Amino acid sequence: MSIEKFITLKSPCVPLPIENVDTDQIIPARFLKATTRDGFGENLFRDWRYDKQNQPVSDFVLNNSLYSGKILVAGKNFGSGSSREHAAWAIHDYGFKVVVSSFFADIFKNNALNNGLLPVQVSEGFLKKIFNEIQKDTKVLVEVNLENQTITILSTGEKESFEINNYKKECLLNGYDDIDYLLSIKDKIVEFEQSRTV
Amino acid sequence: MGKTLFDKVWDSHVVTQIEGGPSVLYIDRHLIHEVTSPQAFAGLDQRGIQVFRPQNTVATPDHNVPTLDQHLSIKDQLSRIQVNKLTENTKKHGIQLFGLTHKYQGIVHVIGPELGLTQPGMTIVCGDSHTSTHGAFGSVAFGIGTSEVEMVLATQCILQPKPKKMRITINGKLGKGVTSKDIILYIISKISTSGATGYFVEYAGSAFTGLSMEGRMTVCNMTIEMGARGGLIAPDEVTFEYIKGREYAPKGKDWDKKLEYWKSLKTDKDAVFDKELVYDAADIEPMITYGTNPGMGKGITGSIPSLSELQETERPTFQKSMKYMNFEPGSKLIGKPVDYVFLGSCTNGRIEDLRAFANFVKGKKKADSITAWIVPGSKQVEKQAKEEGIDKILEEAGFEFRQPGCSACLAMNEDKIPEGKYAVSTTNRNFEGRQGPGARTMLASPLTAAAVAITGKITDPREFLAEV
Ligand code: SF4
């Protein structure tokens, strides 16, 4: 099996300048009852996006037609809390390919990478710049280049590089999947099991 | 250079190291539940493969299950389908299941330790962030996502970058009415919910070694709330004593051999941590949270911060949280009215927590304005509580003793705190909507929860303890 390949992306952004966005907000627990991976996008940020009568909350960014795009830009410490991979599925299913923040929670980062959703960690300063540019022009384009590990605000040309470990980068560029890799080294795993003493 | 306890356990489980990438880490114990496993099993089916080492995985339904009338079929259709899927999948792949009516069913992080499945020196994972609980035994235990659940089912390994190491040392004696829950809420309030992201934390010092296993589990459980991958405490006599004789604990010669190994599981004197923090036990008072993440906590006699105390960048998030909680910045915590009290969860749903709560409310009466749910962490906890007469004490004081599960900790079953209501909860997360849409959660220890249940408002449990 394989994940979706990621090479470069040029897209306007959806800004969410809130810190500590936890996975309970990304996808509330009551929507975790599915037994497949599909359809979670519908309930992405459910309780911020809809009111109690299930009417769209007009000032929430996903309901604002001025904003669109495949890049979600969020405040620091994005994805804290529960290990639910459903959070990454929901963001991806909604149509995002990249999440930009100045800090990511660990489990979320792994989950995102395992689903072809690229977490791009930028400096506080650069994050602020992106928010500022979006404020000036809601359609401002941002380019994420995985090969070069750079993120660029196209209107100003400002650029920053981001970190990703080589292995994960290769996986995303080629659409490889971790499980295929692990299955391919099964002999090593058996050898390890046999070598253990305690 | 010496090794930390974490290094010793981690390094001995590395099957192979990918250049510039993660380790392939072998997993000794894999726990699964109904919510984060169905898609992983579906993945195996798609690949046309079987579970590699079914004997290393144990399953139980906990997140979705009702806490009343568990012998009846689950009413909520989607929950029922998920729980049934777990039964089907475990049967198909030969995995041990402690199903809903089984005597060992319970919250996955409560049953692992009580069955002796959790042991020092192991690597333990589960598709649940509070897997960190098991670190209390000196194991490397952490939560994983569903893709990783699939990896473990398929190969008994996962790919994982090695975290950095942090040590948090607290020496000294805890004050009266100050519990393990207060220690961990205190630490998180100091370092924030992202203060330990990227780290694995070792707890050291007399404030931790003086705790029971239950207390240590509470601390390690909430380690994830400061962003850490997990937390652990070196195993000692208290640990060994706890494990001995449990259902899946090693026996006879095997026990002796294991014990010898377990005793070696300590951080070497010359080992170096990437970060060290030190606090004093005497500075900790009973804690309670006032906001919408676990780092927004204070000593119970304190006040909610006022805007002027905060950095400008922190203010919007803080104000959003105050609006949600309907709290006034700067106001006092003590005396605020409360509607619900929840005792339970993998943080504080163990026998010691029930005992502490019951001892406190014994001979007193629940405040009329309070609705209280007391939910044991497992069938075994429930049984023991009944044997000790805890259920009777609770009933006499006006409390209802329910059946085991995650319950109002994440409100996936019917146990939801209604919108706008205030709950003092012994759980681990006070996120918006965590205990039900619009629910307002304040995290605290079982003792504080008991005091609140009696008075109907935020109360310092020490006021009562002084009487004794
Ligand atoms: S009790 Fe709460 S935190 Fe623990 S496993 Fe269940 S839902 Fe998660």
XYZ file of C-alpha atoms in Angstrom, chain B residues 111-349:
239
model
C -6.300 -3.430 33.762
C -2.738 -3.645 32.370
C -1.132 -3.021 35.766
C -3.698 -4.859 37.856
C -3.338 -8.021 35.764
C 0.451 -7.900 35.954
C 0.637 -7.362 32.191
C 2.580 -4.173 32.828
C 6.121 -4.914 33.955
C 9.389 -3.013 34.408
C 11.710 -2.784 31.427
C 8.985 -3.433 28.878
C 7.999 -1.381 25.877
C 4.253 -0.882 26.006
C 2.054 0.909 23.485
C -1.645 1.481 22.982
C -3.683 3.613 20.637
C -4.332 5.981 23.483
C -2.236 8.857 24.754
C -2.555 7.902 28.432
C -0.507 4.779 27.833
C 2.099 6.837 29.665
C 0.414 5.496 32.844
C 2.388 2.255 32.586
C 5.674 4.122 32.941
C 5.019 4.042 36.682
C 6.531 0.541 36.572
C 9.753 1.621 34.904
C 8.592 0.656 31.445
C 8.777 2.751 28.298
C 5.103 3.224 27.567
C 3.504 5.674 25.180
C 0.423 6.361 23.110
C 0.325 5.793 19.367
C -1.970 6.538 16.453
C -4.000 4.013 14.504
C -1.425 3.644 11.691
C 1.045 2.682 14.394
C -1.448 0.249 15.921
C -1.492 -1.383 12.516
C 2.331 -1.462 12.461
C 2.426 -3.257 15.800
C -0.266 -5.725 14.793
C 1.573 -6.415 11.538
C 5.157 -6.581 12.787
C 5.265 -6.108 16.600
C 7.417 -3.043 15.893
C 6.957 0.639 15.283
C 9.106 3.332 13.762
C 9.836 5.949 16.321
C 12.344 8.772 16.695
C 14.076 8.568 20.062
C 12.840 11.367 22.323
C 15.095 13.572 24.403
C 15.339 12.980 28.126
C 14.166 15.126 30.995
C 14.307 14.482 34.724
C 11.942 16.093 37.186
C 13.082 15.789 40.765
C 10.889 16.597 43.732
C 12.119 15.959 47.225
C 10.505 16.626 50.542
C 7.278 15.712 52.225
C 3.869 16.361 50.761
C 1.552 18.399 52.932
C -1.648 17.051 54.388
C -4.349 16.634 51.744
C -1.804 16.897 48.921
C -1.855 13.881 46.608
C -0.114 12.546 43.513
C -2.740 14.285 41.356
C -1.763 17.610 42.884
C 1.918 16.953 42.170
C 1.308 16.392 38.489
C -1.174 19.270 38.131
C 1.414 21.445 39.849
C 4.173 20.427 37.425
C 1.965 21.011 34.372
C 0.892 24.409 35.691
C 4.582 25.306 35.933
C 5.787 24.072 32.546
C 2.590 24.301 30.434
C 0.980 21.763 28.141
C 3.884 21.910 25.725
C 6.692 22.204 28.270
C 7.880 18.637 27.784
C 7.103 18.102 24.096
C 9.814 15.993 22.526
C 10.910 14.541 25.865
C 10.509 11.395 27.856
C 10.394 12.294 31.538
C 11.884 10.434 34.474
C 10.495 11.329 37.889
C 12.891 11.123 40.787
C 13.007 12.106 44.427
C 11.217 11.237 47.620
C 7.942 12.850 46.598
C 7.623 10.087 43.978
C 9.311 7.153 45.655
C 7.059 7.799 48.641
C 3.970 7.215 46.503
C 2.063 3.965 46.148
C 1.901 2.381 42.692
C -1.532 3.919 42.229
C -0.112 7.355 42.999
C 2.809 6.841 40.632
C 0.387 5.812 37.898
C -1.565 9.036 38.348
C 1.636 11.041 37.863
C 2.807 9.102 34.800
C -0.723 9.109 33.372
C -0.842 12.880 33.144
C 2.715 13.237 31.874
C 1.265 13.341 28.371
C -0.591 16.533 29.341
C 2.661 18.464 29.409
C 3.391 17.306 25.898
C 5.883 14.591 26.883
C 5.911 11.308 25.020
C 5.764 9.509 28.353
C 7.029 9.423 31.906
C 8.645 6.778 34.014
C 9.738 6.009 37.538
C 12.494 3.546 38.409
C 11.050 0.304 39.766
C 11.686 -0.467 43.441
C 10.372 -2.716 46.216
C 6.980 -1.000 46.039
C 6.800 -1.916 42.339
C 7.876 -5.529 42.808
C 5.492 -6.000 45.712
C 2.623 -4.680 43.594
C 3.322 -7.012 40.660
C 3.996 -10.181 42.633
C 1.251 -12.766 42.391
C -0.829 -10.961 39.774
C -2.471 -13.025 37.053
C 0.089 -12.447 34.298
C 3.104 -11.692 36.504
C 6.102 -13.993 36.096
C 6.102 -16.944 38.491
C 8.737 -19.210 40.103
C 12.161 -19.256 38.436
C 10.985 -16.818 35.822
C 10.116 -14.351 38.599
C 13.612 -14.606 40.091
C 15.235 -13.998 36.756
C 12.993 -11.065 35.949
C 13.433 -9.575 39.391
C 17.180 -9.581 39.007
C 16.824 -7.724 35.725
C 14.256 -5.290 37.084
C 16.596 -4.344 39.914
C 19.142 -3.196 37.357
C 16.698 -0.713 35.885
C 17.974 2.552 37.307
C 19.514 5.676 35.893
C 23.297 5.531 36.261
C 24.852 8.161 38.503
C 26.795 9.770 35.659
C 23.957 9.700 33.125
C 23.076 13.031 31.554
C 19.606 14.387 30.851
C 18.835 16.952 28.169
C 16.877 18.911 30.728
C 16.490 18.812 34.515
C 13.793 20.446 36.624
C 13.634 20.523 40.396
C 10.717 21.437 42.641
C 10.046 21.279 46.343
C 7.202 19.100 47.649
C 6.470 21.643 50.385
C 5.401 24.217 47.760
C 2.546 22.079 46.464
C -0.997 22.546 47.701
C -4.197 20.859 46.522
C -4.592 21.946 42.898
C -7.550 22.722 40.679
C -7.794 23.880 37.069
C -9.770 26.939 36.021
C -9.291 26.951 32.247
C -9.504 24.741 29.185
C -6.176 22.968 29.216
C -4.488 21.047 32.038
C -1.755 23.665 32.356
C -4.307 26.214 33.526
C -4.203 25.118 37.151
C -3.637 26.795 40.507
C -3.332 26.009 44.164
C -6.887 25.836 45.428
C -6.510 28.820 47.742
C -5.307 30.961 44.837
C -7.022 33.063 42.213
C -7.397 32.851 38.453
C -4.684 35.004 36.862
C -5.716 38.486 35.869
C -5.000 39.748 32.373
C -2.156 41.944 33.552
C -0.247 38.885 34.791
C -0.165 37.409 31.284
C 2.002 38.074 28.271
C 0.177 39.801 25.480
C 0.443 36.809 23.145
C -1.187 34.563 25.761
C -4.207 36.790 26.261
C -6.486 35.858 23.319
C -6.318 32.137 24.113
C -6.792 32.856 27.827
C -9.771 35.102 27.181
C -11.365 32.530 24.917
C -10.985 30.031 27.704
C -12.439 32.391 30.352
C -15.402 33.003 28.105
C -15.978 29.286 27.742
C -15.706 28.717 31.501
C -17.621 31.908 32.290
C -15.008 32.861 34.864
C -13.800 36.312 35.760
C -10.010 36.730 35.423
C -8.515 37.466 38.820
C -11.374 35.891 40.782
C -10.921 33.510 43.708
C -11.355 29.793 43.118
C -12.671 28.767 46.532
C -16.432 29.036 46.834
C -17.315 28.838 43.147
C -20.451 26.732 42.756
C -20.182 23.290 41.139
C -22.913 21.085 39.619
C -21.249 17.753 38.921
C -18.560 15.617 40.501
C -16.943 12.804 38.559
C -14.659 10.271 40.216
C -13.089 7.845 37.795
C -10.863 7.426 34.690
C -7.413 5.972 34.150
C -6.033 8.898 36.157
C -8.008 8.376 39.349
C -10.332 5.389 38.991
